[in-house]
């Protein structure tokens, strides 16, 4: 069944249907309509999947998606146009440009924590780039998956963009087929399997994985604001966000104030009993619930710690003075547990971060420019937000992706379009200027070698500092000479000039 | 189980034996210390690499001649000069490339913030070279890796022994030994090398090996750039000056004895064009190499007896008719520039990349037939069209895909550093040359530096949620057609 869907998508692609720009725009607009028309149903599905509040859905999934679609529709012609490049002497009369082209049939594997955004945002780029795409939503968010399977064929071309649902074995079957690109969002264990499966077909992959995103809080910072922003980012979607601040690093002297700041903010956000707040989510399934409870074993929560297995509810929890070797610090938490690890200073913090795998996001709260500069220069991560969390995700001119264990490739905005395109280098020459080209043909001699070396030089004009200074100086001298000559001529002509 | 590499980093021929792990560890420790990050360091290393090439031109030419019987002209043009150009280009542009990119669209919500993209080094990268252009296929990626601030391990092709030795000797002399190492060895050694974790692997070579490299990279989630090959088709169609076309075709095909990943593999043309083409080809070949190419100084040789045998087998099995050339000599691995006609799709010559001085001509009745044929095969690394008619060029461009494309010439599109050089589908993934190499070996880190102000506006996003707040947020963040860049959730 999976094989047939892929086969049909390939045939539809080869027929050329997905290539015309008008078609792509029309499909994108249709996708837009789907989201606008069906918002209620989508919100209901999300509530059933993950107890998503009715406000979180538009906020975190749909507004972003709609904006991506609008951007793609408005900029598509520009993105898909040939991009000219700089030429050298040999190619001066030729056309040299990069032409973005569709790759073919791509596979998009979504995730369960933001099932609509993480599955459809890549799809927007895939459609914009002119590809066919097989969409495989995560089976863990089952209501969303079945809703997507029901809705997408009603709005988009059924053959070009089929939705394939299923679990592990269906995904494996899909991965056995040949695609021109595979886009996977999820964890690194499965990421490695995806890359391995793609390797057999020499298929390039984009992997949006995760990791432990550190959050460093500097001493001299407005803790009220910092804690509020961190609390928001950490506990939204019940901590199940790939770029949620995973753990906090701070000096022991401010630890208690940080805890207080978070505690106070939690009260403001969810009231004294988060379980009854309509704005607080639940853990996706029993397995993850158990996993998170195990992480907490042996540690006393400073804030929260309550849980209810029947509802898969875990209170927003903060744990102080967590040792680096604790289980909480060994794997990505992906839940509403916030460990605080104390470090002696910025050096210690940087060292701590660099000892670990490269994270998907890095956060630093500081009013000290030097601290921020050092953090940026001496660490690496997929992306960074300074003095806030998560927000770098929301600007789609910034590339969003990981590095090292947190992933490979990037997307959002134009980056998605580029990720799903082949950038074909094109040089269209004329058969003219043959005299110049004669130098490269055999039989060869020294003069020809010299001439070819010259003709191959790029850039055409030497923009180095030395030349620039020479050019300016020469111009000034020339101008000076011209003025002097004019003055002499005027004198010679015997004209009275009072300025002398 | 430790495999030993002869690491000549210590000096010359009395090198100590170091294990791969020790070399990689040393490079990793150096990278961690941050010494490769500053612009000055990268510039110095690039300058040193420049000196390496400039000061040893003769040695390089000799080594290339020994390995591949490469004529001096080809060594200069396609190995030395292309490397020098890429170095000049990188040094001139390094500062610009290293700058954080600020000129990106911001939305209403982030107008007070600093948003930029940093290019950051990846770490320790592995560069595996190939044998057909043993110098530039390993040095051009190295230029990019150095410019991007990484440490690098070079693994030159063991098939070109003289060049391999030369690189192993010269690199430690000119470049920092703590940052860049040359490891020599065969297929087994490469396999052990691949068991280690790298931050990027850059491979030039064949599809078969590429697959095993990807499989070795997957458990480490290492990103890979693959520069592979394929059968690069060459259309000669419509109105065209057949003599000029023949010249450029011959030059691109027989350069390096056809052993170029972007050499035009086969020709597609009508019977009429073919009849005009053949005498033009004969004349051109005579002008290039004289009556006996085997005696010409400008004609190269096949790299090893094994490769020679492979080509001879293909030629023998072919059902096409040899109309030009066909001579060969086993002792010096010589094959004359050979052209065949009446070659069918099922021919032995059409099953795999030729990579030799053999040019099959396939006859087509129409452009569409040729395009259909090409689209039935794997996407090639390069595609060529010789035609005066713009419509022909445009039709082929719009209906096919390939790594790169060149109209009315062959190979030269890879000499322009502004163009990315790489494949698609079976011909590879990723690209390099010029700035593209720098980007390949860098991580693009999206950074947003939020201001402390506007916290009152931030309040809109916090719980407890309400329709009122949501309404305002929606208004503030919805993308409006004439705003800069895109808006997303606040």
mmCIF file of C-alpha atoms in Angstrom, chain B residues 22-205:
data_model
loop_
_atom_site.group_PDB
_atom_site.id
_atom_site.type_symbol
_atom_site.label_atom_id
_atom_site.label_comp_id
_atom_site.label_asym_id
_atom_site.label_seq_id
_atom_site.Cartn_x
_atom_site.Cartn_y
_atom_site.Cartn_z
ATOM 1 C CA UNK B 22 45.385 9.386 18.357
ATOM 2 C CA UNK B 23 45.376 11.551 15.277
ATOM 3 C CA UNK B 24 41.658 12.243 15.510
ATOM 4 C CA UNK B 25 41.908 12.917 19.239
ATOM 5 C CA UNK B 26 44.699 15.381 18.703
ATOM 6 C CA UNK B 27 42.719 17.230 16.058
ATOM 7 C CA UNK B 28 39.611 17.234 18.211
ATOM 8 C CA UNK B 29 41.531 18.638 21.185
ATOM 9 C CA UNK B 30 42.937 21.365 18.949
ATOM 10 C CA UNK B 31 39.504 22.207 17.642
ATOM 11 C CA UNK B 32 38.115 22.420 21.173
ATOM 12 C CA UNK B 33 40.793 24.896 22.093
ATOM 13 C CA UNK B 34 39.278 27.257 19.532
ATOM 14 C CA UNK B 35 42.540 27.995 17.772
ATOM 15 C CA UNK B 36 41.055 27.521 14.275
ATOM 16 C CA UNK B 37 38.277 30.050 14.819
ATOM 17 C CA UNK B 38 39.966 33.463 14.397
ATOM 18 C CA UNK B 39 40.142 34.929 10.913
ATOM 19 C CA UNK B 40 43.872 35.475 11.224
ATOM 20 C CA UNK B 41 44.539 31.792 11.798
ATOM 21 C CA UNK B 42 42.440 30.706 8.849
ATOM 22 C CA UNK B 43 44.056 33.300 6.618
ATOM 23 C CA UNK B 44 47.532 32.170 7.621
ATOM 24 C CA UNK B 45 46.745 28.562 6.874
ATOM 25 C CA UNK B 46 45.234 29.449 3.508
ATOM 26 C CA UNK B 47 48.294 31.546 2.740
ATOM 27 C CA UNK B 48 50.504 28.595 3.654
ATOM 28 C CA UNK B 49 48.489 26.298 1.424
ATOM 29 C CA UNK B 50 48.933 28.827 -1.364
ATOM 30 C CA UNK B 51 52.684 28.724 -0.832
ATOM 31 C CA UNK B 52 52.563 24.944 -0.821
ATOM 32 C CA UNK B 53 51.085 24.903 -4.301
ATOM 33 C CA UNK B 54 53.080 27.821 -5.719
ATOM 34 C CA UNK B 55 56.431 26.637 -4.422
ATOM 35 C CA UNK B 56 56.002 23.039 -5.498
ATOM 36 C CA UNK B 57 54.458 23.352 -8.919
ATOM 37 C CA UNK B 58 57.149 21.342 -10.578
ATOM 38 C CA UNK B 59 56.982 18.545 -8.009
ATOM 39 C CA UNK B 60 53.222 18.445 -8.392
ATOM 40 C CA UNK B 61 53.418 18.274 -12.151
ATOM 41 C CA UNK B 62 55.968 15.483 -11.937
ATOM 42 C CA UNK B 63 53.862 13.475 -9.507
ATOM 43 C CA UNK B 64 50.764 13.891 -11.672
ATOM 44 C CA UNK B 65 52.699 12.856 -14.725
ATOM 45 C CA UNK B 66 54.003 9.803 -12.944
ATOM 46 C CA UNK B 67 50.551 8.734 -11.742
ATOM 47 C CA UNK B 68 48.368 9.645 -14.690
ATOM 48 C CA UNK B 69 50.725 10.605 -17.494
ATOM 49 C CA UNK B 70 49.044 13.978 -17.171
ATOM 50 C CA UNK B 71 50.284 16.503 -19.713
ATOM 51 C CA UNK B 72 51.775 19.610 -18.130
ATOM 52 C CA UNK B 73 49.028 21.792 -19.579
ATOM 53 C CA UNK B 74 46.312 19.744 -17.911
ATOM 54 C CA UNK B 75 48.170 19.712 -14.607
ATOM 55 C CA UNK B 76 48.450 23.469 -14.670
ATOM 56 C CA UNK B 77 44.916 24.157 -15.843
ATOM 57 C CA UNK B 78 42.896 21.554 -14.020
ATOM 58 C CA UNK B 79 44.921 20.914 -10.905
ATOM 59 C CA UNK B 80 47.190 23.809 -10.024
ATOM 60 C CA UNK B 81 45.392 26.843 -11.364
ATOM 61 C CA UNK B 82 41.959 25.770 -10.203
ATOM 62 C CA UNK B 83 43.342 25.266 -6.685
ATOM 63 C CA UNK B 84 45.119 28.614 -6.747
ATOM 64 C CA UNK B 85 41.986 30.372 -7.952
ATOM 65 C CA UNK B 86 39.897 28.865 -5.223
ATOM 66 C CA UNK B 87 42.514 29.919 -2.695
ATOM 67 C CA UNK B 88 42.627 33.506 -3.993
ATOM 68 C CA UNK B 89 38.845 33.579 -3.987
ATOM 69 C CA UNK B 90 38.611 32.247 -0.437
ATOM 70 C CA UNK B 91 41.256 34.606 0.922
ATOM 71 C CA UNK B 92 39.679 37.630 -0.710
ATOM 72 C CA UNK B 93 36.224 36.778 0.554
ATOM 73 C CA UNK B 94 36.972 35.135 3.889
ATOM 74 C CA UNK B 95 36.146 38.171 5.964
ATOM 75 C CA UNK B 96 32.796 38.667 4.221
ATOM 76 C CA UNK B 97 31.903 35.014 4.491
ATOM 77 C CA UNK B 98 32.704 34.962 8.206
ATOM 78 C CA UNK B 99 30.515 37.952 9.013
ATOM 79 C CA UNK B 100 27.238 37.200 10.728
ATOM 80 C CA UNK B 101 24.428 37.781 8.284
ATOM 81 C CA UNK B 102 22.292 40.646 9.569
ATOM 82 C CA UNK B 103 20.401 41.498 6.458
ATOM 83 C CA UNK B 104 17.467 39.206 7.046
ATOM 84 C CA UNK B 105 13.848 40.221 7.215
ATOM 85 C CA UNK B 106 12.394 40.940 10.613
ATOM 86 C CA UNK B 107 8.770 41.033 11.608
ATOM 87 C CA UNK B 108 6.780 43.428 13.753
ATOM 88 C CA UNK B 109 7.399 41.430 16.890
ATOM 89 C CA UNK B 110 11.149 41.251 16.453
ATOM 90 C CA UNK B 111 11.840 44.729 15.161
ATOM 91 C CA UNK B 112 13.583 45.709 18.389
ATOM 92 C CA UNK B 113 15.706 42.587 18.379
ATOM 93 C CA UNK B 114 19.044 41.669 16.900
ATOM 94 C CA UNK B 115 18.525 38.822 14.466
ATOM 95 C CA UNK B 116 21.386 37.315 12.572
ATOM 96 C CA UNK B 117 22.816 34.096 11.173
ATOM 97 C CA UNK B 118 26.272 33.027 12.326
ATOM 98 C CA UNK B 119 28.456 30.672 10.320
ATOM 99 C CA UNK B 120 30.234 28.357 12.746
ATOM 100 C CA UNK B 121 32.862 25.630 12.237
ATOM 101 C CA UNK B 122 31.645 22.064 12.510
ATOM 102 C CA UNK B 123 34.659 20.406 14.095
ATOM 103 C CA UNK B 124 36.863 17.665 12.687
ATOM 104 C CA UNK B 125 35.993 16.838 9.099
ATOM 105 C CA UNK B 126 37.115 14.005 6.854
ATOM 106 C CA UNK B 127 37.962 14.665 3.218
ATOM 107 C CA UNK B 128 38.372 11.653 0.942
ATOM 108 C CA UNK B 129 39.981 12.398 -2.408
ATOM 109 C CA UNK B 130 39.746 10.713 -5.783
ATOM 110 C CA UNK B 131 42.323 9.570 -8.289
ATOM 111 C CA UNK B 132 41.373 11.409 -11.449
ATOM 112 C CA UNK B 133 42.254 14.901 -10.219
ATOM 113 C CA UNK B 134 44.182 13.844 -7.139
ATOM 114 C CA UNK B 135 45.298 17.329 -6.242
ATOM 115 C CA UNK B 136 42.318 19.610 -6.625
ATOM 116 C CA UNK B 137 39.663 17.106 -5.556
ATOM 117 C CA UNK B 138 41.281 16.974 -2.141
ATOM 118 C CA UNK B 139 42.659 20.495 -1.863
ATOM 119 C CA UNK B 140 39.528 22.403 -2.874
ATOM 120 C CA UNK B 141 37.480 20.840 -0.079
ATOM 121 C CA UNK B 142 40.430 21.489 2.236
ATOM 122 C CA UNK B 143 40.390 25.186 1.313
ATOM 123 C CA UNK B 144 36.701 25.302 2.201
ATOM 124 C CA UNK B 145 37.224 23.374 5.441
ATOM 125 C CA UNK B 146 40.051 25.669 6.550
ATOM 126 C CA UNK B 147 38.126 28.799 5.586
ATOM 127 C CA UNK B 148 35.186 27.570 7.629
ATOM 128 C CA UNK B 149 37.401 27.093 10.686
ATOM 129 C CA UNK B 150 37.522 23.314 10.929
ATOM 130 C CA UNK B 151 40.253 20.781 11.519
ATOM 131 C CA UNK B 152 40.567 18.254 8.727
ATOM 132 C CA UNK B 153 41.798 14.768 8.004
ATOM 133 C CA UNK B 154 42.771 14.168 4.396
ATOM 134 C CA UNK B 155 42.591 10.723 2.902
ATOM 135 C CA UNK B 156 44.039 10.917 -0.625
ATOM 136 C CA UNK B 157 43.366 8.197 -3.151
ATOM 137 C CA UNK B 158 45.835 5.337 -2.830
ATOM 138 C CA UNK B 159 45.669 4.751 -6.566
ATOM 139 C CA UNK B 160 47.827 7.792 -7.273
ATOM 140 C CA UNK B 161 50.800 6.897 -5.181
ATOM 141 C CA UNK B 162 53.166 9.670 -6.207
ATOM 142 C CA UNK B 163 50.601 12.383 -5.470
ATOM 143 C CA UNK B 164 49.592 10.673 -2.233
ATOM 144 C CA UNK B 165 53.216 10.646 -1.068
ATOM 145 C CA UNK B 166 53.704 14.244 -2.098
ATOM 146 C CA UNK B 167 50.639 15.402 -0.164
ATOM 147 C CA UNK B 168 51.641 13.385 2.896
ATOM 148 C CA UNK B 169 55.029 15.077 2.798
ATOM 149 C CA UNK B 170 54.043 18.648 1.992
ATOM 150 C CA UNK B 171 50.880 19.214 4.028
ATOM 151 C CA UNK B 172 52.552 18.784 7.447
ATOM 152 C CA UNK B 173 55.383 21.017 6.281
ATOM 153 C CA UNK B 174 53.179 23.959 5.395
ATOM 154 C CA UNK B 175 50.041 23.591 7.496
ATOM 155 C CA UNK B 176 49.534 23.337 11.231
ATOM 156 C CA UNK B 177 50.125 19.733 12.213
ATOM 157 C CA UNK B 178 47.727 19.979 15.105
ATOM 158 C CA UNK B 179 44.856 20.877 12.831
ATOM 159 C CA UNK B 180 45.336 19.017 9.578
ATOM 160 C CA UNK B 181 46.577 15.492 9.044
ATOM 161 C CA UNK B 182 47.065 13.293 6.006
ATOM 162 C CA UNK B 183 46.265 9.629 6.462
ATOM 163 C CA UNK B 184 47.337 7.217 3.751
ATOM 164 C CA UNK B 185 46.067 3.713 3.211
ATOM 165 C CA UNK B 186 43.850 1.432 1.198
ATOM 166 C CA UNK B 187 40.204 0.384 1.270
ATOM 167 C CA UNK B 188 40.483 -1.506 4.564
ATOM 168 C CA UNK B 189 42.122 1.447 6.252
ATOM 169 C CA UNK B 190 39.398 3.752 4.996
ATOM 170 C CA UNK B 191 36.788 1.409 6.474
ATOM 171 C CA UNK B 192 38.428 1.622 9.911
ATOM 172 C CA UNK B 193 38.733 5.352 9.567
ATOM 173 C CA UNK B 194 34.998 5.602 8.913
ATOM 174 C CA UNK B 195 34.151 3.862 12.169
ATOM 175 C CA UNK B 196 35.134 7.062 13.948
ATOM 176 C CA UNK B 197 32.900 10.036 14.423
ATOM 177 C CA UNK B 198 33.453 13.087 12.261
ATOM 178 C CA UNK B 199 31.527 16.312 12.073
ATOM 179 C CA UNK B 200 31.301 16.149 8.300
ATOM 180 C CA UNK B 201 32.476 13.722 5.643
ATOM 181 C CA UNK B 202 33.325 14.915 2.162
ATOM 182 C CA UNK B 203 33.690 12.163 -0.396
ATOM 183 C CA UNK B 204 34.502 12.249 -4.097
ATOM 184 C CA UNK B 205 34.250 8.969 -5.967
#
